[in-house]
Structures are given as C-alpha cells and as structure tokens.
PDB file of C-alpha atoms in Angstrom:
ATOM      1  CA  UNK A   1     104.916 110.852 117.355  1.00 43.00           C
ATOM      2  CA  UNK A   2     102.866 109.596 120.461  1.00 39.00           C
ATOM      3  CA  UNK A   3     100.882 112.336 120.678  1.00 41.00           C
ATOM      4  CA  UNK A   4     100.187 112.350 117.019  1.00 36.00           C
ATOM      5  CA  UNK A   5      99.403 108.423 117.314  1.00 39.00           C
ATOM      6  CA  UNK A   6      97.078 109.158 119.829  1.00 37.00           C
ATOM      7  CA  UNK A   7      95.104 111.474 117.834  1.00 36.00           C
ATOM      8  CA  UNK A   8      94.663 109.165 115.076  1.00 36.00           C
ATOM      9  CA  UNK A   9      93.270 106.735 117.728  1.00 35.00           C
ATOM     10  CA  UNK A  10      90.542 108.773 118.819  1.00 37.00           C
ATOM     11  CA  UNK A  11      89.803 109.938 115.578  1.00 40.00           C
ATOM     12  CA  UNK A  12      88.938 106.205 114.095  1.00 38.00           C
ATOM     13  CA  UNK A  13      87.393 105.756 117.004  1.00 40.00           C
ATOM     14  CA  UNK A  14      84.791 108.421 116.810  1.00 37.00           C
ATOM     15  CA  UNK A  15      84.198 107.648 112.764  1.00 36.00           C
ATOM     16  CA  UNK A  16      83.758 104.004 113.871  1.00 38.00           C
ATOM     17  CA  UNK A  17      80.744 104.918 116.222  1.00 38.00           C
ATOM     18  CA  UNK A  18      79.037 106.626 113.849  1.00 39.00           C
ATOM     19  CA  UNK A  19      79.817 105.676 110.376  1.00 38.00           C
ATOM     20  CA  UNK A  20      79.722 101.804 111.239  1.00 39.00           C
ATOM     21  CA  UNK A  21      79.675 101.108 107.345  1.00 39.00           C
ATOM     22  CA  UNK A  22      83.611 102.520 106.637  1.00 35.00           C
ATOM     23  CA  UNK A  23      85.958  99.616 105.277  1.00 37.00           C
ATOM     24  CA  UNK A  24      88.012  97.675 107.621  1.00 35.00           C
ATOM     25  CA  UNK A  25      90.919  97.967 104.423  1.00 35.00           C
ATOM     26  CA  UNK A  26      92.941 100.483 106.304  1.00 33.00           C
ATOM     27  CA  UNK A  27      96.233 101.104 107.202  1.00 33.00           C
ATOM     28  CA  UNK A  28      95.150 100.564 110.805  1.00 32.00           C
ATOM     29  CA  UNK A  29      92.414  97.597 112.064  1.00 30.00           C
ATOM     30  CA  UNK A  30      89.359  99.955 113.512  1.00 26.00           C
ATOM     31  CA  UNK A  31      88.823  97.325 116.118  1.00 34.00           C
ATOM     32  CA  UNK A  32      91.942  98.071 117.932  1.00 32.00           C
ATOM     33  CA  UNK A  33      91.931 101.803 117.415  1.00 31.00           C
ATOM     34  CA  UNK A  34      88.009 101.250 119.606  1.00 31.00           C
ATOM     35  CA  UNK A  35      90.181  99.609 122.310  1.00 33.00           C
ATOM     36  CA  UNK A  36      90.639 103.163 124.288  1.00 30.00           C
ATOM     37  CA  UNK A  37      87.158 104.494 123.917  1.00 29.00           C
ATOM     38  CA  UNK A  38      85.539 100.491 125.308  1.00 33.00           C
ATOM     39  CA  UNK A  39      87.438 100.724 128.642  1.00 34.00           C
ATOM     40  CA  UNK A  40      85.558 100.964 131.723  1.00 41.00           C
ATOM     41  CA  UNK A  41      87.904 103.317 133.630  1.00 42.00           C
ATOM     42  CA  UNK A  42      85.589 106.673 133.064  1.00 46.00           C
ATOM     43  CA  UNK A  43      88.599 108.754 135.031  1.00 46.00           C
ATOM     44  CA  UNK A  44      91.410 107.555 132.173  1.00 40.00           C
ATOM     45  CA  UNK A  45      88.829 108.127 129.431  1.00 42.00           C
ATOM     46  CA  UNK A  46      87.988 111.783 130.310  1.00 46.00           C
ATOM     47  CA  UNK A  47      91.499 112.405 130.434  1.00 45.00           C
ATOM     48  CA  UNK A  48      92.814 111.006 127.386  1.00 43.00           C
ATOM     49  CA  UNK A  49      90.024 112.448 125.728  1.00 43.00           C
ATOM     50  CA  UNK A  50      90.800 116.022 127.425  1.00 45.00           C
ATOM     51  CA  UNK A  51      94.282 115.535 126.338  1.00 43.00           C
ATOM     52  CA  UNK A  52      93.781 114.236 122.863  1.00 40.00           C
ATOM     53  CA  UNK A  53      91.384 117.666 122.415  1.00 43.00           C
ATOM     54  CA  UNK A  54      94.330 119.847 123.156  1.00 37.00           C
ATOM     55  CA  UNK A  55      96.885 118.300 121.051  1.00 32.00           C
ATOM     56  CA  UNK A  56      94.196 118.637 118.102  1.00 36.00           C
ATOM     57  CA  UNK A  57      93.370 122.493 118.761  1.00 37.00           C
ATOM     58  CA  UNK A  58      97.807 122.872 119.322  1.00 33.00           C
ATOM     59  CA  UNK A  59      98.856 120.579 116.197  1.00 32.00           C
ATOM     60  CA  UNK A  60      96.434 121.378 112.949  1.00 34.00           C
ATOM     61  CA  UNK A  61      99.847 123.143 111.250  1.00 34.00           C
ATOM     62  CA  UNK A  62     102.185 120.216 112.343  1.00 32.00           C
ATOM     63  CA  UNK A  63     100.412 117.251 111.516  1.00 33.00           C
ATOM     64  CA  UNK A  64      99.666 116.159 108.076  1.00 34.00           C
ATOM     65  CA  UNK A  65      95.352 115.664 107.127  1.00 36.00           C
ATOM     66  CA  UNK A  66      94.002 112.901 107.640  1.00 37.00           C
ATOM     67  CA  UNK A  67      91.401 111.359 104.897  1.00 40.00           C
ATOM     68  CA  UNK A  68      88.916 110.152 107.481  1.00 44.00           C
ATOM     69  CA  UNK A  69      91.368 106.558 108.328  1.00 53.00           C
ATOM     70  CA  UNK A  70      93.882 106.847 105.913  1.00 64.00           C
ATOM     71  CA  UNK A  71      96.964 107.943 106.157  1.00 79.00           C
ATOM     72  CA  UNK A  72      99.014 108.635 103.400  1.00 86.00           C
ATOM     73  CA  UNK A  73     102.914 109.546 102.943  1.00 90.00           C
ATOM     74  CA  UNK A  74     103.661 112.430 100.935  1.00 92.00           C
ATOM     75  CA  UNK A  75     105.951 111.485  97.838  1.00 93.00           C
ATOM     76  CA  UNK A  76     105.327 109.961  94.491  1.00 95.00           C
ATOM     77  CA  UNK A  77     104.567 106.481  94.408  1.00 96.00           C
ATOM     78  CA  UNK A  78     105.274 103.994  91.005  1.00 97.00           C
ATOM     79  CA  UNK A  79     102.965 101.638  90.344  1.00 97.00           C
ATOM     80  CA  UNK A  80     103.508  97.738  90.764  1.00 97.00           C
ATOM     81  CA  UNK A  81     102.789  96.584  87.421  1.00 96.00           C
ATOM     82  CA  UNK A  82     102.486  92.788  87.945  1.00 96.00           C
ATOM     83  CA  UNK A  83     100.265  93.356  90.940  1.00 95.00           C
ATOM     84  CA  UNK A  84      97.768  95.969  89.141  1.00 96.00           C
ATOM     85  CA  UNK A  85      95.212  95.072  86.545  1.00 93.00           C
ATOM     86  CA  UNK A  86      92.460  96.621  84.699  1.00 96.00           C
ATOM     87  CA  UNK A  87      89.421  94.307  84.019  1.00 96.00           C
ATOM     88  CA  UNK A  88      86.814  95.570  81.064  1.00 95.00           C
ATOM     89  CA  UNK A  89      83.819  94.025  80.689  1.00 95.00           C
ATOM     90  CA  UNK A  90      81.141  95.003  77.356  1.00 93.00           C
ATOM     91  CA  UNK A  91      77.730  93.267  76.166  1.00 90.00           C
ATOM     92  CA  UNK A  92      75.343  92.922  72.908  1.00 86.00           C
ATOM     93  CA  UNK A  93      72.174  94.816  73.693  1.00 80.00           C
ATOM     94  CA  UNK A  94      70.386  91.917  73.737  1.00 76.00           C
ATOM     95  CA  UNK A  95      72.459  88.263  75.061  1.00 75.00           C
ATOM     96  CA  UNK A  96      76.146  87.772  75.751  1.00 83.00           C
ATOM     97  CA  UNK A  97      78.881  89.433  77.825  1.00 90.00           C
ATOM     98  CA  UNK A  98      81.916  88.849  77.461  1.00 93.00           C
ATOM     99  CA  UNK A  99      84.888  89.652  80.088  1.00 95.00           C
ATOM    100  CA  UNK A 100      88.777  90.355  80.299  1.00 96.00           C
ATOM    101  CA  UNK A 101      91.862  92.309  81.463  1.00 96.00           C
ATOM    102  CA  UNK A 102      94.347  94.130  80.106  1.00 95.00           C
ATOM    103  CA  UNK A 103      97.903  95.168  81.305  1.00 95.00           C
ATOM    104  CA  UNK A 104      99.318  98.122  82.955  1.00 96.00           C
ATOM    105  CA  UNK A 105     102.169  99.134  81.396  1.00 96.00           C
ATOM    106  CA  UNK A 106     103.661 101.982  83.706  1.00 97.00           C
ATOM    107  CA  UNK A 107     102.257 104.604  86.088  1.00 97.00           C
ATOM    108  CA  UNK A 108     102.661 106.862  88.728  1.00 97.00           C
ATOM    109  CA  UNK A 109     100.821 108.577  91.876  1.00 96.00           C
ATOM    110  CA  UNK A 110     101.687 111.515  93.541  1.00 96.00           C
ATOM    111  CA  UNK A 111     100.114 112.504  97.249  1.00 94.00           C
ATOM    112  CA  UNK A 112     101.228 115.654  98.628  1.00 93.00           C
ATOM    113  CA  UNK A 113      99.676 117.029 102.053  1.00 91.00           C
ATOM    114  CA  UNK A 114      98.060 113.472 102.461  1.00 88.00           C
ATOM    115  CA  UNK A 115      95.665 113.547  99.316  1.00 90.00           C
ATOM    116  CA  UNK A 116      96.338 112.555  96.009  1.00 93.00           C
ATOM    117  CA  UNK A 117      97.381 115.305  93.527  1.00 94.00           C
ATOM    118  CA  UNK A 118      97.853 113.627  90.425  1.00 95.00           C
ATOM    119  CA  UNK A 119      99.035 110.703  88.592  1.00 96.00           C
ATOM    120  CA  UNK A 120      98.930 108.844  85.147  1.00 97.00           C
ATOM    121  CA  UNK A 121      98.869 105.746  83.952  1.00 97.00           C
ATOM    122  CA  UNK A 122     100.322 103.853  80.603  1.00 97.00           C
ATOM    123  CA  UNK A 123      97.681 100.745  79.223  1.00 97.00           C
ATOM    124  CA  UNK A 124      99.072  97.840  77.732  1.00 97.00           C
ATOM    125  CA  UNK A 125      96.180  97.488  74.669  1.00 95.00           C
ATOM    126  CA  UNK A 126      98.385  95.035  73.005  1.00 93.00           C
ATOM    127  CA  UNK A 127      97.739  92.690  76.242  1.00 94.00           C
ATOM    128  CA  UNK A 128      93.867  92.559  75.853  1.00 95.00           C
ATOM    129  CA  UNK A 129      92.425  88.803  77.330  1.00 95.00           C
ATOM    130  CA  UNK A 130      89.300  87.179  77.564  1.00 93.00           C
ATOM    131  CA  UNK A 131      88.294  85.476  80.470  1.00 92.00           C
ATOM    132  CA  UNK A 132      86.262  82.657  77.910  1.00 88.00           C
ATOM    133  CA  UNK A 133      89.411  82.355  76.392  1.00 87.00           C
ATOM    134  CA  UNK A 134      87.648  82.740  72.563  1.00 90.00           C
ATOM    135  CA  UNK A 135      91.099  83.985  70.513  1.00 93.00           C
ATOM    136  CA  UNK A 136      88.785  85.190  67.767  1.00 94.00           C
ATOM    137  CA  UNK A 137      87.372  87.723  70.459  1.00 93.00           C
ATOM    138  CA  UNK A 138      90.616  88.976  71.381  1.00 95.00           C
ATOM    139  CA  UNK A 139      91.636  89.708  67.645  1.00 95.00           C
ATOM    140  CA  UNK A 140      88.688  91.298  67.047  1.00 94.00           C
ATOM    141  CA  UNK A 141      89.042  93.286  69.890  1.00 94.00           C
ATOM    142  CA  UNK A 142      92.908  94.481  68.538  1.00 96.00           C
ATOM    143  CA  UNK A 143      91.342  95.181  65.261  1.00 96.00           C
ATOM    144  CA  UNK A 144      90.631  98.358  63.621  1.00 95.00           C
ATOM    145  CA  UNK A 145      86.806  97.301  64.477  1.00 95.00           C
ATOM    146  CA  UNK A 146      87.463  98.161  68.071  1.00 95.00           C
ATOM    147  CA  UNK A 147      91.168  99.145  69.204  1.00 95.00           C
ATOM    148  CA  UNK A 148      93.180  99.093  66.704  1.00 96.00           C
ATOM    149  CA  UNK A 149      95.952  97.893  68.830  1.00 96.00           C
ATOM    150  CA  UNK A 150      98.863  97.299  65.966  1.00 96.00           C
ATOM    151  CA  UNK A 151      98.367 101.219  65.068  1.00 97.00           C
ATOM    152  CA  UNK A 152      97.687 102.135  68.682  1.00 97.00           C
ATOM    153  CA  UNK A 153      98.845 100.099  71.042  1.00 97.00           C
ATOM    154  CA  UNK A 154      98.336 101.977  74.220  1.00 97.00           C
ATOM    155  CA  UNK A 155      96.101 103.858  75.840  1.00 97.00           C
ATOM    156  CA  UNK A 156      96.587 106.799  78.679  1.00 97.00           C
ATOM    157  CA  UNK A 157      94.811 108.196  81.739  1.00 97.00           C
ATOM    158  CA  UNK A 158      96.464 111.114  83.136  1.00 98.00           C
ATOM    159  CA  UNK A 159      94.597 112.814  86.221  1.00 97.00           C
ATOM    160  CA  UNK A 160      93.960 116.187  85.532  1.00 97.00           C
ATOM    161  CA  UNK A 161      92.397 117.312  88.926  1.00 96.00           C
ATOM    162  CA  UNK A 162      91.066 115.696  91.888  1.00 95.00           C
ATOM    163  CA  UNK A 163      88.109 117.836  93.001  1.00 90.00           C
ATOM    164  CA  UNK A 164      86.250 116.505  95.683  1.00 87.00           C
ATOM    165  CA  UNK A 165      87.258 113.495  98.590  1.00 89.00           C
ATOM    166  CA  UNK A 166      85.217 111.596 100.928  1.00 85.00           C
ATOM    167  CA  UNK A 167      86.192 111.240 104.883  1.00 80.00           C
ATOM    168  CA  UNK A 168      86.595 107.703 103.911  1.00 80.00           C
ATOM    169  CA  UNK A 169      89.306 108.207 101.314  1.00 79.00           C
ATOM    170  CA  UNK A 170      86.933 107.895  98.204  1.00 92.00           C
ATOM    171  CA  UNK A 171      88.364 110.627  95.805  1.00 95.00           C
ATOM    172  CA  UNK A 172      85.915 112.097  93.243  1.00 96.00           C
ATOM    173  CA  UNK A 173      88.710 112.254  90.133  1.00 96.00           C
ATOM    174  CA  UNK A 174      88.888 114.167  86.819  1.00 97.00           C
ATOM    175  CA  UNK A 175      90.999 112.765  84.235  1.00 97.00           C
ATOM    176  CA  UNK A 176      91.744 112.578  80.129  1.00 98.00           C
ATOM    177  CA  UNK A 177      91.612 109.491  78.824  1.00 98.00           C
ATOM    178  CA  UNK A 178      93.385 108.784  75.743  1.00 98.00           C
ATOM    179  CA  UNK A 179      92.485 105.490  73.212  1.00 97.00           C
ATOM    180  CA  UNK A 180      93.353 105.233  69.464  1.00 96.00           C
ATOM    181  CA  UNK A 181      95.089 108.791  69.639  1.00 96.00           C
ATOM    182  CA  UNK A 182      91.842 110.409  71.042  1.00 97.00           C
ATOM    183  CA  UNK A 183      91.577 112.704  74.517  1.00 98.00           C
ATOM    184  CA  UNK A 184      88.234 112.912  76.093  1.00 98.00           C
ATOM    185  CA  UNK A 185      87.419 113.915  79.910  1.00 97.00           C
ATOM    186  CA  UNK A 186      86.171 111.362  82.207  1.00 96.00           C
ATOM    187  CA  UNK A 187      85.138 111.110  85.771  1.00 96.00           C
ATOM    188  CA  UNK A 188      85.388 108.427  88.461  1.00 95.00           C
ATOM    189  CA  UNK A 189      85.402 107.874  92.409  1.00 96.00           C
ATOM    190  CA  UNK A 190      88.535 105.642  93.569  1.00 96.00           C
ATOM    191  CA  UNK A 191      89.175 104.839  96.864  1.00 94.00           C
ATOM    192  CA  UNK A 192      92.569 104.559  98.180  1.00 92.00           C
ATOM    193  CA  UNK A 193      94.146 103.131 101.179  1.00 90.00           C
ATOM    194  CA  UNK A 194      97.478 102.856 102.873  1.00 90.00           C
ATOM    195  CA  UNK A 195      99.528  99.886 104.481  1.00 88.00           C
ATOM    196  CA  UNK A 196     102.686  99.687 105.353  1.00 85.00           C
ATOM    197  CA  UNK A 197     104.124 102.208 102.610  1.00 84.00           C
ATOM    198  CA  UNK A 198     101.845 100.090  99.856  1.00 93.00           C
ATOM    199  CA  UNK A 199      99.012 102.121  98.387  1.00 94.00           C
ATOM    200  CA  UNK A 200      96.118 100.254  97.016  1.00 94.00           C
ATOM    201  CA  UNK A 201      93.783 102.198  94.733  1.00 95.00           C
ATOM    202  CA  UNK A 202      90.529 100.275  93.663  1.00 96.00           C
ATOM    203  CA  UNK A 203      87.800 102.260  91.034  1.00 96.00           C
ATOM    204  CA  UNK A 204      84.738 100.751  88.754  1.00 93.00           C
ATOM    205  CA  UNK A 205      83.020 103.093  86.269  1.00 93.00           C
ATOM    206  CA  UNK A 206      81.904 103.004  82.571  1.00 96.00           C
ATOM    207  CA  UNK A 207      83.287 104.737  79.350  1.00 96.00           C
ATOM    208  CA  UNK A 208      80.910 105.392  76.170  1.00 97.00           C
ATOM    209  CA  UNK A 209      83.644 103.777  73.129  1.00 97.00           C
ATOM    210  CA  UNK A 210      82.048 105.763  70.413  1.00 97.00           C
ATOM    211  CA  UNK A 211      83.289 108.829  72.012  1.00 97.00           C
ATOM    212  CA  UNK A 212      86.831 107.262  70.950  1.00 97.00           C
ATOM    213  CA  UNK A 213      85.595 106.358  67.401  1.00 95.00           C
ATOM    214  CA  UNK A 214      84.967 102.530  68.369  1.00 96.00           C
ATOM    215  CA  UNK A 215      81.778 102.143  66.983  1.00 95.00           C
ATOM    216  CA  UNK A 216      81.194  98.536  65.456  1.00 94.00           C
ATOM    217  CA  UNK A 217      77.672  97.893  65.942  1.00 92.00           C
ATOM    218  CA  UNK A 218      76.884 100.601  67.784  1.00 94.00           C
ATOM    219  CA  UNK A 219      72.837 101.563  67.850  1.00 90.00           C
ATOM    220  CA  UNK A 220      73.736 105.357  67.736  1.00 92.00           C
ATOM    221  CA  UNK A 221      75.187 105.261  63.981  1.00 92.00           C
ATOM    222  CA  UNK A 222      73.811 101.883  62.348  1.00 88.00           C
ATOM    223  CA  UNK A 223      70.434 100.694  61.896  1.00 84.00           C
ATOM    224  CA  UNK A 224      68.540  97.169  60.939  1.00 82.00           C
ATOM    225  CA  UNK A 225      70.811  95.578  63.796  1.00 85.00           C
ATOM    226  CA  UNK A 226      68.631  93.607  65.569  1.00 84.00           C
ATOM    227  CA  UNK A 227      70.072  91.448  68.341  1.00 81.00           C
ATOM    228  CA  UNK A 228      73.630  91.946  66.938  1.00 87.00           C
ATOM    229  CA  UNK A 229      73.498  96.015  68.651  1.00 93.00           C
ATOM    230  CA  UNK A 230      76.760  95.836  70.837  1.00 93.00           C
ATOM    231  CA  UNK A 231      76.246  98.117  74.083  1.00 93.00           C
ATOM    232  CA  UNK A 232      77.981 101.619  73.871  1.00 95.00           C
ATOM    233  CA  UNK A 233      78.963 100.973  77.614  1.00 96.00           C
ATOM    234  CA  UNK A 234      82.416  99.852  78.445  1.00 95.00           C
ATOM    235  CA  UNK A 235      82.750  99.078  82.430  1.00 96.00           C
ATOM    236  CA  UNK A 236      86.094  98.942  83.814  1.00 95.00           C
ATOM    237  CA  UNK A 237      87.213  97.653  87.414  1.00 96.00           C
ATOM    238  CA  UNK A 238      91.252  99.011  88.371  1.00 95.00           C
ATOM    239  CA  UNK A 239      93.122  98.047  91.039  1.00 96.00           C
ATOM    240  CA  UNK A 240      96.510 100.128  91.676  1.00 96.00           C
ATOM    241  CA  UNK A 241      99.095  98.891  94.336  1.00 97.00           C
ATOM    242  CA  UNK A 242     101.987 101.195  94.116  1.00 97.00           C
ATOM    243  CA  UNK A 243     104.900 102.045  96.113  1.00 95.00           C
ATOM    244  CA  UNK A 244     107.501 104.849  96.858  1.00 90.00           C
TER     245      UNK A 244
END
C-alpha cells in the first residue's frame, strides 16, 4: 500500500508540472502530492524517484489505472438523490430565458478497473421548477405542449458506452436518452472525481427537444413566428454525488 501510495505521489506530481490547468477537485490536494518533488535534498529525490520507477515497471498488473488524479473504487455506486440535481435552462429566439431544475429520481454508476462502465439514471419530470418562480411556466412546461409529464412522467438516461477518457478524468460518454416514451442517442463529456468513497460527477451539454416530439414554437416546423420562435436548444448542467 506504501509503495502503491508512493506512486500516486509522483504521478500528480509530474501532471502538476506540466498540465498546471488540472482541477484541484480531487481525491488528493496536488499541493501536497508536489511536497516530494520541491525538496532540496537532490540525493533523496534521485532515489525516490529511482525507486518509484521500479515499482511502476514491477506493478502495472497489480495496481488498478489511474485516470490521470483520480482514483476510483471498483463497485457500483447509487446515487444520492437529495444531493444531485439536474438544472435545464431554454430561450425564445429572440428575448427571455428562463431557468430551473428538476429531480433525480434514482440512479446508479458502475466503475470497474478504475473507469466508469456504465450507469443510468431515473428523472423526476413531474418535479420540473423555475428559478423565476412563474407557476404558469411550470404547467406549461408539464403540458402536452412540452413534457407531457401526467402521461410521462419520467425520463431516462442509460449509458450505453463510454468511449474515450481524458488523463484528467473527463469521460467522453454515449448514452440513450429517453423523454415522452422516445429513445434517441446523445453524447456528453462528464468529469468525475473521487473523495473519500463519494463520487461526484459534474456534465453541461445541450439536447435538440424536437428530436423528442417537443416542438411548440419551434422554427423548424412553424412559420409567421416572429419573436415568439422558442430555441430548439435545451442545455442541461448535472451534478451526480453517489456512493457505494
């Protein structure tokens, strides 16, 4: 466990020096893993550094892979409901925006050999808010206009593969999204980190609606609609915290 400890020192250390940009939102503070690598005894540094090379060529099979500076414990992880959130966001073409969250209702992660596999994830539709607090919004919004959230009231994102990660942890993700009872693909980056058993997954990225048949006042199938066009673009921010 030392040895293994020690390796994950050096590492950080090295990505710190020259990838000065990487997030400080790790499961261990990059300005004490720089502590070994600052010291002015040259003799001790050659020699950890001598040492820490041999354990890495003598341990690949034995120790898990590490994502750049995260860590993470293999197992399937459930997702903290009242800590997690999923804030939309959607404009007219031309003036307001308007802002909200919604609730997640259930989900899972699963990491195996230190990188996420898969997961899924159950949206409360029902639970739709609006940060300007106008209640006529939010019933539109659960209307058959837009959600439809008394026929459907959930929607699902299941991860389908994960294709591509970052050194940093930032995963490239594949997943089907499911709203009003209809599956299309999307893509998004989400970058996940580990603390003390808690994994915290943050993503933004946008979602055409009229893919899943919401299309009130969309410019793509009605004409003559001047300033009341409603962007096609739906952005989304998610945070995940989740544990085993």
């Amino acid at each position: 466990m030392k040895q293994f400890m020690l390796i994950v020192v050096l590492g950080l250390s090295l990505l710190f020096l020259s990838a000065c940009g990487l997030s400080k939102a790790t499961s261990r503070s990059l300005d004490t893993a720089t502590g070994p690598l600052s010291s002015n005894n040259d003799g001790k540094n050659q020699e950890a550094a001598e040492e820490a090379n041999v354990l890495t060529a003598s341990s690949k099979e034995a120790a898990p892979s590490v994502s750049g500076d995260v860590v993470l414990k293999d197992g399937e992880y459930q997702v903290d409901t009242i800590n997690s959130q999923v804030a939309w966001g959607a404009n007219y073409l031309v003036g307001a925006t308007h802002t909200g969250f919604t609730a997640i209702k259930s989900g899972q992660l699963e990491i195996k050999n230190n990188q996420l596999m898969g997961g899924s994830f159950t949206i409360d539709m029902a639970k739709i808010s609006n940060d300007q607090n106008i209640e006529a919004l939010v019933k539109h919004l659960s209307s058959d206009d837009f959600f439809s959230t008394a026929t459907y009231p959930e929607a699902r994102l299941v991860i389908t593969s994960v294709p591509k990660i970052q050194e940093d942890g930032t995963y490239l993700i594949a997943a089907d999204l499911t709203i009003k009872n209809k599956t299309a693909p999307v893509t998004f980056n989400a970058k996940i980190t580990s603390n003390d058993g808690l994994l915290q997954a943050v993503s933004s990225f946008s979602i055409d609606r009229t893919i899943w048949d919401i299309k009130y006042r969309s410019g793509k199938f009605f004409q003559d609609l001047g300033d009341k066009v409603i962007n096609d673009e739906i952005k989304f921010n998610i945070k995940i915290q989740a544990r085993q």
